[in-house]
Structures are given as C-alpha cells and as structure tokens.
XYZ file of C-alpha atoms in Angstrom:
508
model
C 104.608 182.061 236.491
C 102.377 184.685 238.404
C 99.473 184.124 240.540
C 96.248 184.624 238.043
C 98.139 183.168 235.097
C 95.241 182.437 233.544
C 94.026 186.112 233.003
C 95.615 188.118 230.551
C 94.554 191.736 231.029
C 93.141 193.263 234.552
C 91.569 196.440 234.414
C 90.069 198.217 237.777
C 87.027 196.204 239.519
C 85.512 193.075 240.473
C 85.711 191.024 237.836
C 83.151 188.195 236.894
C 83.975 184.426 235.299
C 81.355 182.325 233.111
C 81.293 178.799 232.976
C 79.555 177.353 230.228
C 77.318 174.203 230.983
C 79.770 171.679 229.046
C 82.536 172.865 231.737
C 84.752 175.097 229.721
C 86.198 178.005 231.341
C 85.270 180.733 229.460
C 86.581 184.026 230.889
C 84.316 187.592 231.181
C 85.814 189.701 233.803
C 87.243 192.531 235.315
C 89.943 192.731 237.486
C 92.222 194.882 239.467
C 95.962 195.526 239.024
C 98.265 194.227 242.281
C 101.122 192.095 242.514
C 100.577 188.583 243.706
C 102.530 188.975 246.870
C 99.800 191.860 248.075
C 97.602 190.919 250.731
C 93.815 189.839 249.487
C 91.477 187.620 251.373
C 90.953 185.793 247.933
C 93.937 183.250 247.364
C 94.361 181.285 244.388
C 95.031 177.952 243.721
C 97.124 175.830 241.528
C 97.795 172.444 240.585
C 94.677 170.649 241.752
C 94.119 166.749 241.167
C 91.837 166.485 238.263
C 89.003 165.168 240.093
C 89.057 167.381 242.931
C 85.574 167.963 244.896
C 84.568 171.451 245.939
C 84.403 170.108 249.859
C 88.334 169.140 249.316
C 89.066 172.864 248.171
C 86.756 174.605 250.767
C 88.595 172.472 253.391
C 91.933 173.986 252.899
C 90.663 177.453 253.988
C 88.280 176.583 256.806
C 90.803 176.292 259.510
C 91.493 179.638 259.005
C 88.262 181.112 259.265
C 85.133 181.359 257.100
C 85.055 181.194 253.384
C 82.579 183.165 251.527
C 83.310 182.440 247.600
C 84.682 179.649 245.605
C 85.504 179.365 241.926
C 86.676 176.709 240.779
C 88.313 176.286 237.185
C 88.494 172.296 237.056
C 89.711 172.224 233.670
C 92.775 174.288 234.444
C 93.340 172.515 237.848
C 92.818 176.003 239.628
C 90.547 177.089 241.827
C 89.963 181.047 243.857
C 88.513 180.440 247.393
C 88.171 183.928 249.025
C 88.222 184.476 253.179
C 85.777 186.554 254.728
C 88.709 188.564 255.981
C 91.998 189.529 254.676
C 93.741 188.536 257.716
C 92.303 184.981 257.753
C 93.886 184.608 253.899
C 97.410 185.996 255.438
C 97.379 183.232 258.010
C 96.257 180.709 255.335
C 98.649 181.760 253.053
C 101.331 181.759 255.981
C 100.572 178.161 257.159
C 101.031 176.942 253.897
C 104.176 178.508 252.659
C 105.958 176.388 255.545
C 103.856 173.060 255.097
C 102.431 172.599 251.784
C 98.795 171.594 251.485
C 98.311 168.090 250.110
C 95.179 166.667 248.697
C 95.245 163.306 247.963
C 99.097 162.661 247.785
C 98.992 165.802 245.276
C 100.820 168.487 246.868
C 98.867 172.118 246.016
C 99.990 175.955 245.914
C 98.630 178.389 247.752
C 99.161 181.853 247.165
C 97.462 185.907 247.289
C 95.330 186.707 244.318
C 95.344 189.798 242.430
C 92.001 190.486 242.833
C 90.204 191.482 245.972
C 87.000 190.007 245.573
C 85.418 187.610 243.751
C 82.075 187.853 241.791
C 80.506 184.359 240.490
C 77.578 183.858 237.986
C 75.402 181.469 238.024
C 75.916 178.802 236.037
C 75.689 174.934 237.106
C 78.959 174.578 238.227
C 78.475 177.418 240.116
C 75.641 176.386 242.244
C 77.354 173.343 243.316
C 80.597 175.008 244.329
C 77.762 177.593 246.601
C 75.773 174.184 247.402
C 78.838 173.054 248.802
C 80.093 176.290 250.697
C 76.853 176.332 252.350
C 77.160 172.875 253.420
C 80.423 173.119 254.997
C 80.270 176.670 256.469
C 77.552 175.658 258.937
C 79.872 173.427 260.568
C 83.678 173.702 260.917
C 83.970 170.601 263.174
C 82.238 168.030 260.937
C 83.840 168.363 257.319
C 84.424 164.893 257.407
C 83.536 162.640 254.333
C 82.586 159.460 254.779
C 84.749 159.109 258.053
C 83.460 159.142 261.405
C 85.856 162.185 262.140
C 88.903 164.549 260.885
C 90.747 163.637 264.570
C 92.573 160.684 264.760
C 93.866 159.197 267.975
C 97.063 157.293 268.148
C 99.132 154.980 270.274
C 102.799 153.818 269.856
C 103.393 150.397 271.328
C 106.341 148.713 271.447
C 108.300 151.886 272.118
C 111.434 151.428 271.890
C 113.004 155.058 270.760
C 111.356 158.204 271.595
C 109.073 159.743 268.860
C 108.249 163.091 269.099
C 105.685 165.238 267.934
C 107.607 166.496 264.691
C 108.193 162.869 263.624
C 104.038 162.130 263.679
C 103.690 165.421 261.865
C 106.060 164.642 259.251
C 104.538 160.857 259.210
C 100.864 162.026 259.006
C 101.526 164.668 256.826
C 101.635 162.574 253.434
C 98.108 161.976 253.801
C 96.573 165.201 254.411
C 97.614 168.969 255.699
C 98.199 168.549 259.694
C 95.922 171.125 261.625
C 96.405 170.567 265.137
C 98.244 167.820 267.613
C 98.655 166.838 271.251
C 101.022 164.075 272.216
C 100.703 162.920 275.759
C 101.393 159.857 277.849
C 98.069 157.785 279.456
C 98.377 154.385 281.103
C 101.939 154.191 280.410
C 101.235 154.714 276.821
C 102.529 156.841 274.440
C 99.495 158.645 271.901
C 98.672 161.687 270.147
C 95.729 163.042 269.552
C 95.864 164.378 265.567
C 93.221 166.780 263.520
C 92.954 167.032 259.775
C 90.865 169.580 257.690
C 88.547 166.558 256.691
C 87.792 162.920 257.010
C 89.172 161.388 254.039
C 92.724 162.498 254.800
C 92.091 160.591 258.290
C 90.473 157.771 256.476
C 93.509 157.452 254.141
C 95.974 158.226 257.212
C 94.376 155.620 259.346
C 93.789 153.074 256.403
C 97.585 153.179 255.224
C 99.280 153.832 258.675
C 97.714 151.384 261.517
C 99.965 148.450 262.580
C 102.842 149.832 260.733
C 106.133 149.948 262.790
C 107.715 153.807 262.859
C 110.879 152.072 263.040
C 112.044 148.989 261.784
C 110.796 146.011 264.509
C 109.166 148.703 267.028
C 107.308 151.760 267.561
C 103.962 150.703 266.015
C 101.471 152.870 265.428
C 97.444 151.564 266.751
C 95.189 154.029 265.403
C 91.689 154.954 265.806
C 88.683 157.579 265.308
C 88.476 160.018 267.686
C 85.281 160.859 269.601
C 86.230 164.409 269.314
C 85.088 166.020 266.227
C 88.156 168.945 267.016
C 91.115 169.794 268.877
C 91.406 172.526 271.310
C 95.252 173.723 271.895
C 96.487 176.155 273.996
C 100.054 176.355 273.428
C 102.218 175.773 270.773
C 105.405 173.664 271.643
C 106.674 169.816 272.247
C 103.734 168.374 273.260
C 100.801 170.213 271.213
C 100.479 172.249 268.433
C 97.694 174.404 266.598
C 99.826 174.995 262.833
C 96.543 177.840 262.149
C 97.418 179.411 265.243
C 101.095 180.547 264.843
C 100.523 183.549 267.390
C 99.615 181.087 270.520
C 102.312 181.380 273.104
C 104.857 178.263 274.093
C 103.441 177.710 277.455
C 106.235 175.690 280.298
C 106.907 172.909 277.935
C 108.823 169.527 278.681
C 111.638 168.828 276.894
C 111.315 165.805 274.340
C 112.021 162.782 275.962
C 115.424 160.496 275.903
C 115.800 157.186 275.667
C 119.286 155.285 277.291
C 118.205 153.262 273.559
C 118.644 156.715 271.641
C 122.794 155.761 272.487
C 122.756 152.932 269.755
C 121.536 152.742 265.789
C 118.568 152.469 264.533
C 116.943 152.035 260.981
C 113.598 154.094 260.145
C 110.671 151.564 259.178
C 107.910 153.709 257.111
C 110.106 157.059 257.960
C 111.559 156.934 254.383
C 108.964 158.223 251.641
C 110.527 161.612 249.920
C 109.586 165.064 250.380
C 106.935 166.868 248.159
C 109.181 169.717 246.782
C 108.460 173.027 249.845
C 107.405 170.679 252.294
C 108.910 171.402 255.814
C 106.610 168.701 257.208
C 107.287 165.860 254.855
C 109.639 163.147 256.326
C 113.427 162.692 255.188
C 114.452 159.345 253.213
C 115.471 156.738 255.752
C 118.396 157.566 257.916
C 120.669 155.982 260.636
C 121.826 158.006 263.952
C 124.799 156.534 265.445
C 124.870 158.928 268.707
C 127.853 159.171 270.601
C 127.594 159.185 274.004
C 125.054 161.383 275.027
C 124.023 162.939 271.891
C 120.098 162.498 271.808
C 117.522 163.299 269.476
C 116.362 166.980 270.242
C 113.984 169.094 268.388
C 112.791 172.844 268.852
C 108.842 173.901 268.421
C 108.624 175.933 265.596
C 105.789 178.479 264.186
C 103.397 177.457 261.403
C 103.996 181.166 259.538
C 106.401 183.093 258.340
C 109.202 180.400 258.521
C 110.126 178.592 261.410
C 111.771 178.715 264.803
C 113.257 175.190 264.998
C 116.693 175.194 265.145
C 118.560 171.572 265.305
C 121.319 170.727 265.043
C 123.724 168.493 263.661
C 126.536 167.370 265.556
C 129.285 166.336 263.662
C 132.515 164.125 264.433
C 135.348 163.590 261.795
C 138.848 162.088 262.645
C 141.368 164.125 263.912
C 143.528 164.452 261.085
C 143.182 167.076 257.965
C 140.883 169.272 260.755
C 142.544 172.224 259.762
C 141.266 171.656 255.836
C 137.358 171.407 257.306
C 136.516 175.353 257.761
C 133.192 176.500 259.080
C 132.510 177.777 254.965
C 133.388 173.967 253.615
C 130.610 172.819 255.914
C 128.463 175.571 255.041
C 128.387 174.484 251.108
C 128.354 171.016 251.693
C 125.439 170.715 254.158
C 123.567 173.521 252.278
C 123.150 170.900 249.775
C 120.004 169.653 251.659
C 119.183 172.782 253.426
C 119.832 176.581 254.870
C 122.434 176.430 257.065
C 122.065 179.527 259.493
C 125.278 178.851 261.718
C 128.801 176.531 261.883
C 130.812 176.357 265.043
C 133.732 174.335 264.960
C 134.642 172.994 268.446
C 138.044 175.123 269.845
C 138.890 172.382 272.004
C 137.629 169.711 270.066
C 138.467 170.502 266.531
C 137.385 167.523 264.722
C 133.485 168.163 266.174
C 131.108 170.990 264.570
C 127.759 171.950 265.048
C 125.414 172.595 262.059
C 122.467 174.811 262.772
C 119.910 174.156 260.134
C 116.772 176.499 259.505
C 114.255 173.406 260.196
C 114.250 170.156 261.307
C 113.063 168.221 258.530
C 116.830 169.534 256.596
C 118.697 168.422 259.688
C 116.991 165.366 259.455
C 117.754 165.427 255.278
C 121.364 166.655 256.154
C 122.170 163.793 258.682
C 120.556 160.897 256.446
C 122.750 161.934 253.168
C 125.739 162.643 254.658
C 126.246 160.801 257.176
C 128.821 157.962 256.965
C 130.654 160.029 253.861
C 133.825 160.576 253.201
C 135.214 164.105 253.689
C 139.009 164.633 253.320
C 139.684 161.318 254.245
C 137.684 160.359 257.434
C 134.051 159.445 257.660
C 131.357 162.144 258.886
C 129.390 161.126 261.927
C 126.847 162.942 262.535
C 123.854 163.203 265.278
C 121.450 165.330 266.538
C 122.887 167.762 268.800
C 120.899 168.259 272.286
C 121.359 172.074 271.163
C 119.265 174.518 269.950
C 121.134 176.866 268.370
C 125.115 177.915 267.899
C 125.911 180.543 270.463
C 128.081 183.566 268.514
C 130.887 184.771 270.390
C 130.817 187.581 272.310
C 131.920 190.927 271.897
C 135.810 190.715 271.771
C 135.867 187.225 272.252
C 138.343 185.967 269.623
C 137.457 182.107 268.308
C 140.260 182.625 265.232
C 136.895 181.961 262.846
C 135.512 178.797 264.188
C 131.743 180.275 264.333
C 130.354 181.437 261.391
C 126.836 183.559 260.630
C 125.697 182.330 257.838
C 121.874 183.743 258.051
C 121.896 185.947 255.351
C 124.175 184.280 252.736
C 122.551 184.999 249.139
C 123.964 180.997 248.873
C 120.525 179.751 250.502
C 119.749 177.064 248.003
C 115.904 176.639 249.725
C 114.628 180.338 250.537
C 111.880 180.123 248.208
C 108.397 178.065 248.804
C 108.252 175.488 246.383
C 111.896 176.286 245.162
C 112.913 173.768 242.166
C 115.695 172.538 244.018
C 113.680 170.982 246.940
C 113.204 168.326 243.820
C 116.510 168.461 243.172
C 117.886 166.804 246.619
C 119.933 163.509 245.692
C 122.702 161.544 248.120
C 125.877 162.214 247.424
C 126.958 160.729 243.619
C 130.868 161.160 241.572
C 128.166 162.885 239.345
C 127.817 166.348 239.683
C 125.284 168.868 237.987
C 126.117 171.719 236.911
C 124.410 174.403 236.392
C 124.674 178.596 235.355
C 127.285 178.128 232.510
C 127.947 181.339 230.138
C 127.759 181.213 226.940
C 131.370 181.283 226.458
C 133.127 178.293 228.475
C 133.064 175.472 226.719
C 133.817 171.685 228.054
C 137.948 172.100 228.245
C 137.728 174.730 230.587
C 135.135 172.907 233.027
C 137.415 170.095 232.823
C 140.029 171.616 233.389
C 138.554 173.921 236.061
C 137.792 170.248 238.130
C 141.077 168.651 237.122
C 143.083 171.609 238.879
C 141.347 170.737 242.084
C 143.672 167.165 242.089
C 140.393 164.967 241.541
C 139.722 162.799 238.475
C 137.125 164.009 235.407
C 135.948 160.681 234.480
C 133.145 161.699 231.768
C 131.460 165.377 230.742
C 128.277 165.867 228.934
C 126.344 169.354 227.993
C 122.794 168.998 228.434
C 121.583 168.760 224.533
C 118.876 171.323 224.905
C 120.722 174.065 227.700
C 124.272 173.895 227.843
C 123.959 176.215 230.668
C 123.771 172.637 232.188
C 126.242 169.774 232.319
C 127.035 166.610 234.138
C 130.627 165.637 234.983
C 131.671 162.649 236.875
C 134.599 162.440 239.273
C 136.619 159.463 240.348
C 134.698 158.774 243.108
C 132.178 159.990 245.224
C 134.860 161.837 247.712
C 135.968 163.824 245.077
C 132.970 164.838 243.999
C 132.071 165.698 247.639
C 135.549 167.753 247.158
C 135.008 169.768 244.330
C 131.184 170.581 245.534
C 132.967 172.245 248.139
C 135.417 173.691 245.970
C 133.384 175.092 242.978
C 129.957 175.950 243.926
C 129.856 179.436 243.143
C 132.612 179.449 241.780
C 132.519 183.139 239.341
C 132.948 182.142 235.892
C 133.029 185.468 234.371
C 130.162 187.322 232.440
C 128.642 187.645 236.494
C 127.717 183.878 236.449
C 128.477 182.117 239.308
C 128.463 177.913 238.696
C 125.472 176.175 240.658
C 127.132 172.818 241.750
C 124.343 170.125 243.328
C 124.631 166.084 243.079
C 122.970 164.244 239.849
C 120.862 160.914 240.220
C 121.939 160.315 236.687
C 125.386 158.966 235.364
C 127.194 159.975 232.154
C-alpha cells in the first residue's frame, strides 16, 4: 500500500488532523496530490510499536537535521515527523532505505509523504508530541533516556579473529539504528567507539551485549558509556563511519586487518540472530569460513544512501569434475537466492574457482552461510571471502569464451526493493521448493512433470489451498532441489508468467 494510506481523498493545501481527547484519530484535512516517491521534508511512518513515545519517533529524524512537526496517529501505529528542510528528509529517507530503522526490536518504514507540510491542532495529544519536540530540539547531543549517553564505547578482548567495523554494525544494529562509528586500536586493544539516536537503544545494546563472546570461545565484547555525548567523523571508510553523512569523502584508509587465524574455521557466537526483512545492517544466521590458503575476510566501505558501494565477494571452490556444467548464469540463480548478484567470473585457469560479486556485504555474508558446504553437481561448494573487491570485466577484445558475466541490471534481482517480501522469505537450502507465479491454466501434472524431465525425483506436490498461483514440491533430496532451482526459476510458463522458484521452510 501507498504512503498516506490512511487518507482517502487529497485535495490542494495543507491539510489539518483532529485528535479527539479519548485518542481516536479522527481525520479533518486537506491535502495535496503527489506520489509518495516525490521529495517532501514531511516523511511518514509506519508500523510503530504500540507503545511508542514521541522522543523515540523524534529521534529517528534528528540525525538528519531539525524537526519542526510531529503527528503522531498511535492508534494506527503511524506517525508524520516533518524536517525543517526537504533535503534533510531526502537524506533521512536515504539512510533508511539501506538500514532500516528499528525501535525496540520493531523494525519501522520510512518513507516521503504526500503532503508538504503539516498543520497540527491542538488537542492533548498534540501538546505532548510539541512538549516533546521542544524538549529534544534544544539539544541534539543529549536525547538520551534514562542512559548516561547514546555513545557506547567498546573493547574486544580475547581477539582471536579480526572483527571489523561492518560486523559491530551489523551486531549493534538489532538494538537500535547505528548513527556513527570509529574502530581504532589503544593499548594493544581493539574498541570502537559507537553512537545511537538515543539512550535506550545503548542501554538495551549495552545491557544484552557486554561479556558476550562475538565468536564462539573469543572475541568478547566489554562495553561501557561513553563520556562523549556524540561522535565527530570525518571520513567514511574501514575504520569510521557517519551513516547520516553519505557525502563525506573515504579519506587514506587501512585495509581491514588479517589474522594468520582467519586460515582455519570458525563458528559465530551471538553472530546468528536473522535479518529484519530490508535490513542491510542486520547480521546473517551463523556461518562457518573454511579459507583456503590465503583467502581472508575482506570488506569494502559502503555509503549510507542510495544503495551501497560494498562489493565482496565470494570465492568459491568446487571439485574439478562436472566444471563445464557450473556456468557463470547457474551461479547467478543460485546465489541470487540470498542476494543481487552484480558479477560471476569463473577462473580461466582455474575452472573449478568463481568469484561472486554481491551488491552488499551482509548477502555475501547470507550467501556464504547457506550455501556453503552444499552439494552442487556432485562436489561440495567451498566458499570464502574473496580479498577482492569487485570482478574485473574483460577488456575490449579480450575473449574469456563467457566466463565473466554482468549481471547488474538483470530484471532477476530478487532484493531491489526496500523492504521487499522476499528478504522474509530467505531459508537454507531444503528438497522443498516454493513455487510461485503459476497461471491459471497449468495444473499439478504439468509441474510435475516439468521437474521430473530435469532427471530429479518429485517426491510430494501440494497447491496452496487459498492461491494456487503457489505450490510446494519436494525433490529427492536437497541436491536436486538445488538442481532444478537452477533449472526452473524463471522458467516462462506461457500466458507471460515466468515461475518464481525460492526454498520452503515447510515440508509437504
């Protein structure tokens, strides 16, 4: 649904909501008439915890600059928070189409309004939610709640594999939306220095994450309030980051530290909670790296707007045999399962190795933990982070007979949209497969069939009772199933439907 849902005719003007004292929205207003995706310095805002506080909602936009209106609509879990400029709501907006706000494990949606101003009455609710906006606007720093500040430090004892500054983000993220961080090694010590929009996202952070080990047996995190009340970054790149300050240049940065340690497995400790569905900064279920050789863990910086610039990859090793069946496109559906996949270049002299360039870190990261260890025509995937940072296209007249592909504009992109369903969608690899996109007219013998021809077993079929432009079907074994994803995602069924193929948690 559209951004204003809750209004059902706009005509031109300012418009103007009445709450009634008992808290019931009642609705007198004007509007005007723009699409949602315009620019407006007021933003709307969905899918708020029912007890939300004004301060929580004010918070999200005071990073970006000053807010000078807030309506909120409690008992439609909404709120309208307009920016005292329209470029201040385009950075807001930006920020959180890549890393989606989260108040109190709830993640929120953030997006343009169709109106370009707001006009409030004044009813009780009302002056608390301008009680509040004066309270906060005088100071940006000190939004904390019952914290003694919004900036956490942190050290990592114990460190036995590098961490970087992408794997605190992710980490810290659950608790609150990320503003600004500095890593940064004192007394032979590794810490970070971290800034949230308020103190109870610290409090919570701090309260659920100190002592705990990043990694099973090591890397444990110490943490503690901050003296500083904010965080002043200059450059955006490995070691610091400002997310409401996308336009701040990279600076000479460092690249991420190895480890000899890096060279053997490891198993995550708390790095295994699930992603909120659009969130680039929420951390991957719990994965193993198996690095050969040299391979060590590498990320890119990458820009808090208007998508990012990280591009990891994945390095990937199968046995030497049935190469010739792995193409750069097999590789392209099968690890676009769990995320965008921009580029594939399969090695010329090394055929059994690929590289996987991702469109952020936290899919390579998804990519690597769910496949990884699979079968795939036989042989088991390995599969690392590569110390690249992107897949180099031939040049001009340079023949590779197809072993680098371009895949940055494929309409196939299963995660271009913010908040896209299928970011909930994201299972490990099952001999259940969900189907999805069926006309009318095929009915379960030709799906069957259609999966049969492929050489793989159909085990079980069920139409969804409700949509039978949904089914389940369940291979032989997970391989297969692996297979004929590969095979029949997007595969054109007539009537211009193309079948959407993605692993099911459930069994028939």
């Amino acid at each position: 649904r559209g951004s204003d849902e809750l209004f059902s005719s706009v005509s031109n003007g300012p418009y103007i909501m009445s709450t009634t004292a008992n808290g019931n929205d009642s609705k007198k207003f004007k509007g005007d008439i723009r699409g949602p995706g315009v620019p407006s310095r007021v933003l709307h805002i969905r899918k708020l915890p029912n007890d939300i506080a004004e301060t929580e909602v004010i918070s999200l936009g005071l990073p970006f600059g000053d807010v000078t209106n807030l309506l909120m609509l409690k008992a439609k879990n909404q709120a309208f928070l307009e920016m005292n400029s329209e470029e201040a709501a385009q950075n807001m907006v930006g920020y959180y189409s890549t890393v989606m706000p989260v108040i109190r494990n709830h993640p929120v949606y953030v997006q343009f309004s169709n109106h370009k101003e707001l006009k409030t009455d004044n009813s009780p609710n009302q002056e608390r939610a301008q009680a509040a906006l004066r309270a906060l606007s005088t100071s940006h720093v000190d939004t904390a709640v019952a914290a003694p500040s919004s900036v956490l430090r942190v050290v990592v004892e114990n460190l036995v594999y590098p961490v970087s500054l992408d794997a605190l983000c992710q980490i810290f993220s659950k608790f609150g939306t990320v503003l600004r961080i500095i890593v940064f090694t004192k007394n032979s010590q590794f810490q970070a220095l971290l800034q949230y929009p308020d103190g109870a996202s610290a409090q919570a952070a701090k309260l659920s994450l100190d002592g705990q080990n990043i990694y099973n047996g090591c890397c444990t995190l110490r943490i503690s309030f901050s003296k500083l009340t904010s965080l002043n970054v200059k450059y955006n790149n490995e070691k610091s980051r400002d997310f409401t300050r996308p336009d701040l240049p990279s600076g000479d940065s460092q690249p991420t530290m190895e480890h000899p340690a890096m060279a053997t497995a490891f198993t995550p400790g708390i790095i295994s909670a699930a992603p909120y569905g659009g969130a680039t900064h929420a951390f991957p279920p719990a994965f193993t790296i198996q690095p050969a050789g040299e391979a060590h863990l590498h990320r890119s910086s990458h820009s808090a707007a208007g998508g990012t610039a990280v591009t990891p990859q994945c390095n990937i090793r199968q046995a030497a045999n049935n190469q010739s069946r792995v193409t750069p496109h097999c590789l392209f559906i099968l690890f676009g399962v769990y995320g965008d996949v921009m580029r594939v270049k399969i090695l010329f002299n090394k055929k059994e190795n690929a590289l996987v360039q991702m469109s952020d870190s936290t899919q390579a990261q998804l990519a690597m933990s769910h496949l990884s260890g699979q079968q795939l025509h036989g042989k088991s995937l390995r599969i690392t982070l590569s110390k690249h940072t992107s897949v180099q296209l031939p040049r001009e007249g340079h023949e590779d007979q197809g072993l680098t592909k371009d895949y940055s504009n494929s309409p196939l992109h299963r995660f271009k949209k913010p908040g896209s369903k299928n970011y909930s969608n994201i299972f490990p690899p099952s001999a259940t497969l969900h189907l999805s996109n069926i006309p009318p007219s095929v009915v379960e013998d030709d799906l069957k069939m259609l999966f049969s021809s492929s050489g793989a077993v159909v085990k079980a079929f069920k139409f969804f009772q409700k949509d039978h432009k949904m089914a389940l079907i369940q291979m032989g074994s997970v391989e297969e199933a692996i297979e004929c994803l590969i095979e029949f995602h997007n595969h054109d069924l007539g009537e211009n439907h193309h079948l959407r193929v993605s692993f099911s948690k459930s069994s028939i």
